[in-house]
JSON list of C-alpha atoms in Angstrom, two decimals:
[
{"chain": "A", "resi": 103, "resn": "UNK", "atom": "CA", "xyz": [-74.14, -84.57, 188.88]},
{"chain": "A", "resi": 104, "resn": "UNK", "atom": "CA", "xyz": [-77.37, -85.66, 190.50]},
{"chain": "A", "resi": 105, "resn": "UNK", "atom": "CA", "xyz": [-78.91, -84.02, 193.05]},
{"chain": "A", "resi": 106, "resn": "UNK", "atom": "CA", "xyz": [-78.30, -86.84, 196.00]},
{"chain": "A", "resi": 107, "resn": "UNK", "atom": "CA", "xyz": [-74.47, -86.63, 195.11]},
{"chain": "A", "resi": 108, "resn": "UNK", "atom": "CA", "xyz": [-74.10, -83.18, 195.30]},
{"chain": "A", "resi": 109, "resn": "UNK", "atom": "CA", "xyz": [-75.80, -83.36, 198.67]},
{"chain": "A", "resi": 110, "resn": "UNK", "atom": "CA", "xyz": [-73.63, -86.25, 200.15]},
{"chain": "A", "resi": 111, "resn": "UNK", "atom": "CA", "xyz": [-70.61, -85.03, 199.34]},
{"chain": "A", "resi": 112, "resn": "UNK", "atom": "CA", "xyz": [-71.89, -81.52, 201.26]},
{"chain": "A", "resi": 113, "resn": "UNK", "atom": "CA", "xyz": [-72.88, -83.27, 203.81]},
{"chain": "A", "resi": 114, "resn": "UNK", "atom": "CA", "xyz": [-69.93, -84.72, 204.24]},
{"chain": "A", "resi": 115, "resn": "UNK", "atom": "CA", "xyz": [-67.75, -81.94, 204.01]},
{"chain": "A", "resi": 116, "resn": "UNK", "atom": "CA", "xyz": [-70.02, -80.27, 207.05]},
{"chain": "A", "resi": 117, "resn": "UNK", "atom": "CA", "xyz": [-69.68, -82.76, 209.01]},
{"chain": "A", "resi": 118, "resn": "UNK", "atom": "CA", "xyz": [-65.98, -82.98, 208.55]},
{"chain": "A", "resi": 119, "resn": "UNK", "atom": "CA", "xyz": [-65.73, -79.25, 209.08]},
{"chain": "A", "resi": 120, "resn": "UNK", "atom": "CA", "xyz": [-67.90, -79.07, 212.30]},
{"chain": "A", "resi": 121, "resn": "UNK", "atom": "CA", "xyz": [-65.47, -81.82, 213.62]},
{"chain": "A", "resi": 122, "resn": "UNK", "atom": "CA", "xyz": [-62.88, -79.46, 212.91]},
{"chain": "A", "resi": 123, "resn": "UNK", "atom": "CA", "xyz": [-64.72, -76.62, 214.83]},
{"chain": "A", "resi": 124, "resn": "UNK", "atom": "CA", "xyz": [-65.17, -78.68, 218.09]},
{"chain": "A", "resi": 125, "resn": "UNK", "atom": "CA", "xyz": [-61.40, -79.42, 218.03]},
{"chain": "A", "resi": 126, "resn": "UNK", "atom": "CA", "xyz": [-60.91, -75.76, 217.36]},
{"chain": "A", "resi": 127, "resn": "UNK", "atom": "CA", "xyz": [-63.18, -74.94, 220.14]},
{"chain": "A", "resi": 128, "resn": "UNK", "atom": "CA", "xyz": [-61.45, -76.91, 222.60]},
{"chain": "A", "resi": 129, "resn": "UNK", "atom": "CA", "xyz": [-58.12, -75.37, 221.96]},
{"chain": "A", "resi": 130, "resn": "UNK", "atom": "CA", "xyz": [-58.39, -71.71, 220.72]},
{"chain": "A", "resi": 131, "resn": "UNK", "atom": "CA", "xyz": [-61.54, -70.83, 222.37]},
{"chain": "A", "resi": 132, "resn": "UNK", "atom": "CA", "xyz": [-65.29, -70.26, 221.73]},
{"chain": "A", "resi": 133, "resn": "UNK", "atom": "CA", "xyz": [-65.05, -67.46, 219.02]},
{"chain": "A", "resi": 134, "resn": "UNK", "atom": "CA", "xyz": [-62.70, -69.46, 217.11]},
{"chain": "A", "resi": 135, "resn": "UNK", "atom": "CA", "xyz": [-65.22, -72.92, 217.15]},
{"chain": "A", "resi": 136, "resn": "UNK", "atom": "CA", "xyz": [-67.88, -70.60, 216.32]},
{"chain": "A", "resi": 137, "resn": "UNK", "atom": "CA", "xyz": [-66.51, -68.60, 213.36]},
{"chain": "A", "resi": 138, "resn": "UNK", "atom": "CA", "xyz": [-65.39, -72.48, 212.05]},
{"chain": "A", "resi": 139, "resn": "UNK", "atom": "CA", "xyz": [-68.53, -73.85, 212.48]},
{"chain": "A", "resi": 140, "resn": "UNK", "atom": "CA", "xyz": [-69.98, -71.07, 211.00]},
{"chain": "A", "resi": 141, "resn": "UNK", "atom": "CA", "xyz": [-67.76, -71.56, 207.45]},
{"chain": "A", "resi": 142, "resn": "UNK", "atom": "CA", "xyz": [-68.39, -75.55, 208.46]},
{"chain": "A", "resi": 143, "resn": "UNK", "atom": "CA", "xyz": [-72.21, -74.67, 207.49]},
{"chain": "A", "resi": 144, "resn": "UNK", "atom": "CA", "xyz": [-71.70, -72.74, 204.25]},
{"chain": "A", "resi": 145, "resn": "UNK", "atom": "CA", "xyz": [-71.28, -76.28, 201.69]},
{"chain": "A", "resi": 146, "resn": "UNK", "atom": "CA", "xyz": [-74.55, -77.64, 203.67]},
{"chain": "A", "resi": 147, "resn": "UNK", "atom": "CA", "xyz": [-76.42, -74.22, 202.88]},
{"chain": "A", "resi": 148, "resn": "UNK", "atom": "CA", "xyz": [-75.26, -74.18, 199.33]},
{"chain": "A", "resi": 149, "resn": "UNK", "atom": "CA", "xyz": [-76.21, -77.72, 198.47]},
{"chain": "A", "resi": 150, "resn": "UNK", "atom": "CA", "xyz": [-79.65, -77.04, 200.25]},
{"chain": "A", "resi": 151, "resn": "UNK", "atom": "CA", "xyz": [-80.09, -74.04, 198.24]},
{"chain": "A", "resi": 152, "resn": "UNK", "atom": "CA", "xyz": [-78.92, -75.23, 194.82]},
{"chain": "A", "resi": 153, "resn": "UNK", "atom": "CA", "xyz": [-75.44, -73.42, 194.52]},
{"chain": "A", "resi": 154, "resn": "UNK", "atom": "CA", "xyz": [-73.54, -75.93, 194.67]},
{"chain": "A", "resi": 155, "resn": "UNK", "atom": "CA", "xyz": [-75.04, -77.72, 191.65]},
{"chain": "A", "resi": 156, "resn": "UNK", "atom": "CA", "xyz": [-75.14, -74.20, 189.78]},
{"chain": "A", "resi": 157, "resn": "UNK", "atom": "CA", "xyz": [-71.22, -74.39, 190.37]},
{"chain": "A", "resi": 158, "resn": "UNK", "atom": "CA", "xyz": [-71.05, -78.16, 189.46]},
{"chain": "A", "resi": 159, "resn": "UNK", "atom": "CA", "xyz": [-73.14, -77.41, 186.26]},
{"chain": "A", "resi": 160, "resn": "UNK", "atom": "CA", "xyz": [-70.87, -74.50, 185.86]},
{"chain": "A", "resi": 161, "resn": "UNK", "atom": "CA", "xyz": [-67.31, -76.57, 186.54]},
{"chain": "A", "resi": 162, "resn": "UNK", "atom": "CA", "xyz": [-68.22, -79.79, 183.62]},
{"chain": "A", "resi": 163, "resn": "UNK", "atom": "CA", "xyz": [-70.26, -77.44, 181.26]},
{"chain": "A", "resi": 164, "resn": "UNK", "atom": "CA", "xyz": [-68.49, -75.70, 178.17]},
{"chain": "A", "resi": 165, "resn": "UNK", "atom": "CA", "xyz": [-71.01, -73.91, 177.40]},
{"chain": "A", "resi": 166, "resn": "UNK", "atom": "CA", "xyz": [-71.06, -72.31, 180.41]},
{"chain": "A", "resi": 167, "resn": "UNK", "atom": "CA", "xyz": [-67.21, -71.87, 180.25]},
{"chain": "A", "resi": 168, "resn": "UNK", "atom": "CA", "xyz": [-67.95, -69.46, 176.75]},
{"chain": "A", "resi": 169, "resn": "UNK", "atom": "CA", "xyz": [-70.51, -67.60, 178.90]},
{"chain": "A", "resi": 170, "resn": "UNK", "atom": "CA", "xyz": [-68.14, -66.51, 181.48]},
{"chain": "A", "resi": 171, "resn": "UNK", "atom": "CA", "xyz": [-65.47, -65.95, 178.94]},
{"chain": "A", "resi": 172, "resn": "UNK", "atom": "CA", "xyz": [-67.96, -63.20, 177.13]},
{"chain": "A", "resi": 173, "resn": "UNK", "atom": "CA", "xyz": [-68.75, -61.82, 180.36]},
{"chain": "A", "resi": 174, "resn": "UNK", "atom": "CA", "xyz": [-64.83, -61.83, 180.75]},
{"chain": "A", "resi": 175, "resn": "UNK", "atom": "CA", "xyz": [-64.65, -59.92, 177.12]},
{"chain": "A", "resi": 176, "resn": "UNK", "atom": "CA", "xyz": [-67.40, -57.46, 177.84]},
{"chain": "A", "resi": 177, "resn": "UNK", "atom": "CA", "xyz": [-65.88, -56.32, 181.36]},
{"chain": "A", "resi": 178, "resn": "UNK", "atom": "CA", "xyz": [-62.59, -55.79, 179.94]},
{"chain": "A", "resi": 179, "resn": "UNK", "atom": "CA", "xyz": [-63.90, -54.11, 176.63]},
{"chain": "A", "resi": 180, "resn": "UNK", "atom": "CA", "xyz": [-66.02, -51.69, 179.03]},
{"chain": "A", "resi": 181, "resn": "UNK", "atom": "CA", "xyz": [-63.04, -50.84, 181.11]},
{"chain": "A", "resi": 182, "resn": "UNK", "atom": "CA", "xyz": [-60.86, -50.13, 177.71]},
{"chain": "A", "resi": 183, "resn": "UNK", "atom": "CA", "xyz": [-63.31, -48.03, 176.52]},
{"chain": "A", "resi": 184, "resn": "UNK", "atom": "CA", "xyz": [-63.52, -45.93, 179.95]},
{"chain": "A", "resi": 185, "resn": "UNK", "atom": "CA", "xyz": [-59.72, -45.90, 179.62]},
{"chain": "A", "resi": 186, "resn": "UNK", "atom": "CA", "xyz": [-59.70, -44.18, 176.04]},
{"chain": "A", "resi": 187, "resn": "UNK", "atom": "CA", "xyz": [-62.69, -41.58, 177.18]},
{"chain": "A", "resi": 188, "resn": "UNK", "atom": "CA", "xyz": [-60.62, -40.14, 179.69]},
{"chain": "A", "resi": 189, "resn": "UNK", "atom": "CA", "xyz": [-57.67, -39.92, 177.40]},
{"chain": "A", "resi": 190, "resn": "UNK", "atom": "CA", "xyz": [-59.37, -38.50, 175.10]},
{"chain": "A", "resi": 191, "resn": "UNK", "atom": "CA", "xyz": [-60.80, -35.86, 177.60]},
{"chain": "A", "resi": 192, "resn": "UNK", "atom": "CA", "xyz": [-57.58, -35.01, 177.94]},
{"chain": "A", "resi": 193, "resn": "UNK", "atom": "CA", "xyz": [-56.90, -36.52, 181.76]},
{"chain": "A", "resi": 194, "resn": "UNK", "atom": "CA", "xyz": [-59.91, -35.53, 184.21]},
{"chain": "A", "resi": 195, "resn": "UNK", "atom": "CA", "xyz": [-57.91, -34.04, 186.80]},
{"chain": "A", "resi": 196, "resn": "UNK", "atom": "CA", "xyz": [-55.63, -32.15, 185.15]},
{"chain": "A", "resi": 197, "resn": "UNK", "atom": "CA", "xyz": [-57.94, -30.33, 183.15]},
{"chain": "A", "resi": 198, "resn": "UNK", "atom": "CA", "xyz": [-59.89, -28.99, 186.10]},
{"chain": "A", "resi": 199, "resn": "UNK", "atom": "CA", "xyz": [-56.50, -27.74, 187.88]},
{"chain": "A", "resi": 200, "resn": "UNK", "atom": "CA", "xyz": [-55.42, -25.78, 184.27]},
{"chain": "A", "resi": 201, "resn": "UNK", "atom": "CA", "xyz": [-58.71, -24.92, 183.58]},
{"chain": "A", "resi": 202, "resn": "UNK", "atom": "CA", "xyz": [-60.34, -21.90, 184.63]},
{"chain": "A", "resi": 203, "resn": "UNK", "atom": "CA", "xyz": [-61.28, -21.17, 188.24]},
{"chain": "A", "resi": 204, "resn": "UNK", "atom": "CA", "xyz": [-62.65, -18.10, 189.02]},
{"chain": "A", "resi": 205, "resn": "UNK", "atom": "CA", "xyz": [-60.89, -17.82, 192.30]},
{"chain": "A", "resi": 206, "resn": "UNK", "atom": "CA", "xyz": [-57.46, -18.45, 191.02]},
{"chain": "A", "resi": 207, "resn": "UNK", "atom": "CA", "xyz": [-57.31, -17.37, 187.46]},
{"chain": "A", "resi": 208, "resn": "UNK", "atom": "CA", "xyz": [-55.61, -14.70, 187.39]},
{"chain": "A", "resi": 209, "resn": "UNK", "atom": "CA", "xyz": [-52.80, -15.52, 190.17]},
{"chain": "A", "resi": 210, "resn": "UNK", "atom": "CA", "xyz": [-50.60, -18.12, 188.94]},
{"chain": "A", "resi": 211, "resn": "UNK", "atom": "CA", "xyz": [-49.24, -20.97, 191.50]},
{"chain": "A", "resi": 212, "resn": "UNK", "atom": "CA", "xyz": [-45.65, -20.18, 193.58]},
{"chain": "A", "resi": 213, "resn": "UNK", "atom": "CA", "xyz": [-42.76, -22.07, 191.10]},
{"chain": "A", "resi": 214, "resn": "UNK", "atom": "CA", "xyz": [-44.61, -21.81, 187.85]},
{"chain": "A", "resi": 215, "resn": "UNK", "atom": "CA", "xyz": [-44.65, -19.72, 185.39]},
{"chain": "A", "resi": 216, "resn": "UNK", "atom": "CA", "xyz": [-47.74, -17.69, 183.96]},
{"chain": "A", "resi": 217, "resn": "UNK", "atom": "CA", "xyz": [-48.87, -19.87, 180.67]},
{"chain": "A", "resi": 218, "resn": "UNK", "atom": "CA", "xyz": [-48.30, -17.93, 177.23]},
{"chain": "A", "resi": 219, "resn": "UNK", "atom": "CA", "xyz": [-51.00, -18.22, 174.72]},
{"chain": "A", "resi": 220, "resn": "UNK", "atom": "CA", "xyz": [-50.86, -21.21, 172.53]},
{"chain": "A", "resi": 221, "resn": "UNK", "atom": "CA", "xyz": [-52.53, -21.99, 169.20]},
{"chain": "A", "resi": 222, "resn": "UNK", "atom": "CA", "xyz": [-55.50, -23.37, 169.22]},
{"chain": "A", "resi": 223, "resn": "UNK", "atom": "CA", "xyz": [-54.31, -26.94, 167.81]},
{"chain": "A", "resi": 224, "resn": "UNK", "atom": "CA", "xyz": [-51.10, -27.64, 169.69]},
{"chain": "A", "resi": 225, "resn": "UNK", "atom": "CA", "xyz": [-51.43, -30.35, 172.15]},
{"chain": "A", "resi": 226, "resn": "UNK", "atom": "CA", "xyz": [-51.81, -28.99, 175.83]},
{"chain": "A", "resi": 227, "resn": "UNK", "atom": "CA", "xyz": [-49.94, -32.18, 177.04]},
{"chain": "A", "resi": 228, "resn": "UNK", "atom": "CA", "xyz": [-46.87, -31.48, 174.76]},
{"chain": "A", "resi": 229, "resn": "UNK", "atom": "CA", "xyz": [-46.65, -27.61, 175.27]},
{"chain": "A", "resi": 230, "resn": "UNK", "atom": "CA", "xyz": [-46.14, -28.51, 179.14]},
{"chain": "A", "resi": 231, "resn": "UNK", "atom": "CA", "xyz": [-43.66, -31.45, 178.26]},
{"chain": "A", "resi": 232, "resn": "UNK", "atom": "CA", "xyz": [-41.70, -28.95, 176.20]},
{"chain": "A", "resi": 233, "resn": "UNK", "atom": "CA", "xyz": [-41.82, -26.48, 178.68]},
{"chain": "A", "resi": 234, "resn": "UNK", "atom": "CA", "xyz": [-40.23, -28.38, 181.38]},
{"chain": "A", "resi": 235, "resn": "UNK", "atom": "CA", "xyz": [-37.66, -29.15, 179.14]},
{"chain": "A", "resi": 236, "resn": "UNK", "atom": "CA", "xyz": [-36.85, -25.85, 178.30]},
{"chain": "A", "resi": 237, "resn": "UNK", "atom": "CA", "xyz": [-36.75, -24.52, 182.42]},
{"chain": "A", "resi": 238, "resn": "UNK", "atom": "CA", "xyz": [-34.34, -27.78, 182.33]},
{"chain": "A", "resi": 239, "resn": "UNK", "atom": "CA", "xyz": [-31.98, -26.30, 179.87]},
{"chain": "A", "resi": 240, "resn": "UNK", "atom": "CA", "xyz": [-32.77, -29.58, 177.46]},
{"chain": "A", "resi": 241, "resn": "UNK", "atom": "CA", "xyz": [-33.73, -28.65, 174.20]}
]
């Protein structure tokens, strides 16, 4: 879209919005006329500053389409990946509270029982799964 379109139709959609402010104004008060004129401004702005035909470029352009969709990809990829670190480091939280504290090491907590020693390779997560079966009678 040219430049003098894009401009028009914000102009036109101020003016229709600051027409909507004075009738706002006159009914619900000055703050409310204000805070509508204020959002009346914003497509004028944008036009004036060359948003709007960033977001016009952005809305008919495929190109532009694959862009955000590989911005889309890499976001989610990043969060995946954050996801699978902390499973892998075996929970964040939880680790801490097992883990040892100086101050509470060699107490354990009211309603559990004192940990036995497990091999090295069995699976911290499944040792307490098992063991809250077993105070459960389910075996």
């Amino acid at each position: 879209m040219s430049d003098t379109v894009i401009f028009a139709i914000s102009l036109g959609v101020t003016a229709l919005g600051l027409l909507i402010s004075w009738g706002l104004y006159r009914r619900r008060g000055a703050a409310s006329g204000l805070r509508g004129a204020a959002w009346s401004l914003v497509p004028l702005a944008a036009a004036m500053t060359g948003v709007t035909g960033f977001l016009a470029d952005l809305a008919f352009s495929p190109a532009r389409w694959a862009g955000v969709a590989v911005a889309g990809l890499a976001v989610v990829l990043y969060l995946t990946s954050g996801a699978m670190l902390s499973r892998r480091a075996g929970g964040g939280g939880r680790a801490v509270r097992r883990g040892g504290g100086s101050a509470g090491a060699a107490t354990a907590p009211k309603g559990r029982a004192v940990e036995k020693a497990r091999p090295a390779g069995t699976d911290p997560e499944m040792a307490e799964i098992e063991e809250i079966l077993r105070n459960r009678g389910i075996s």
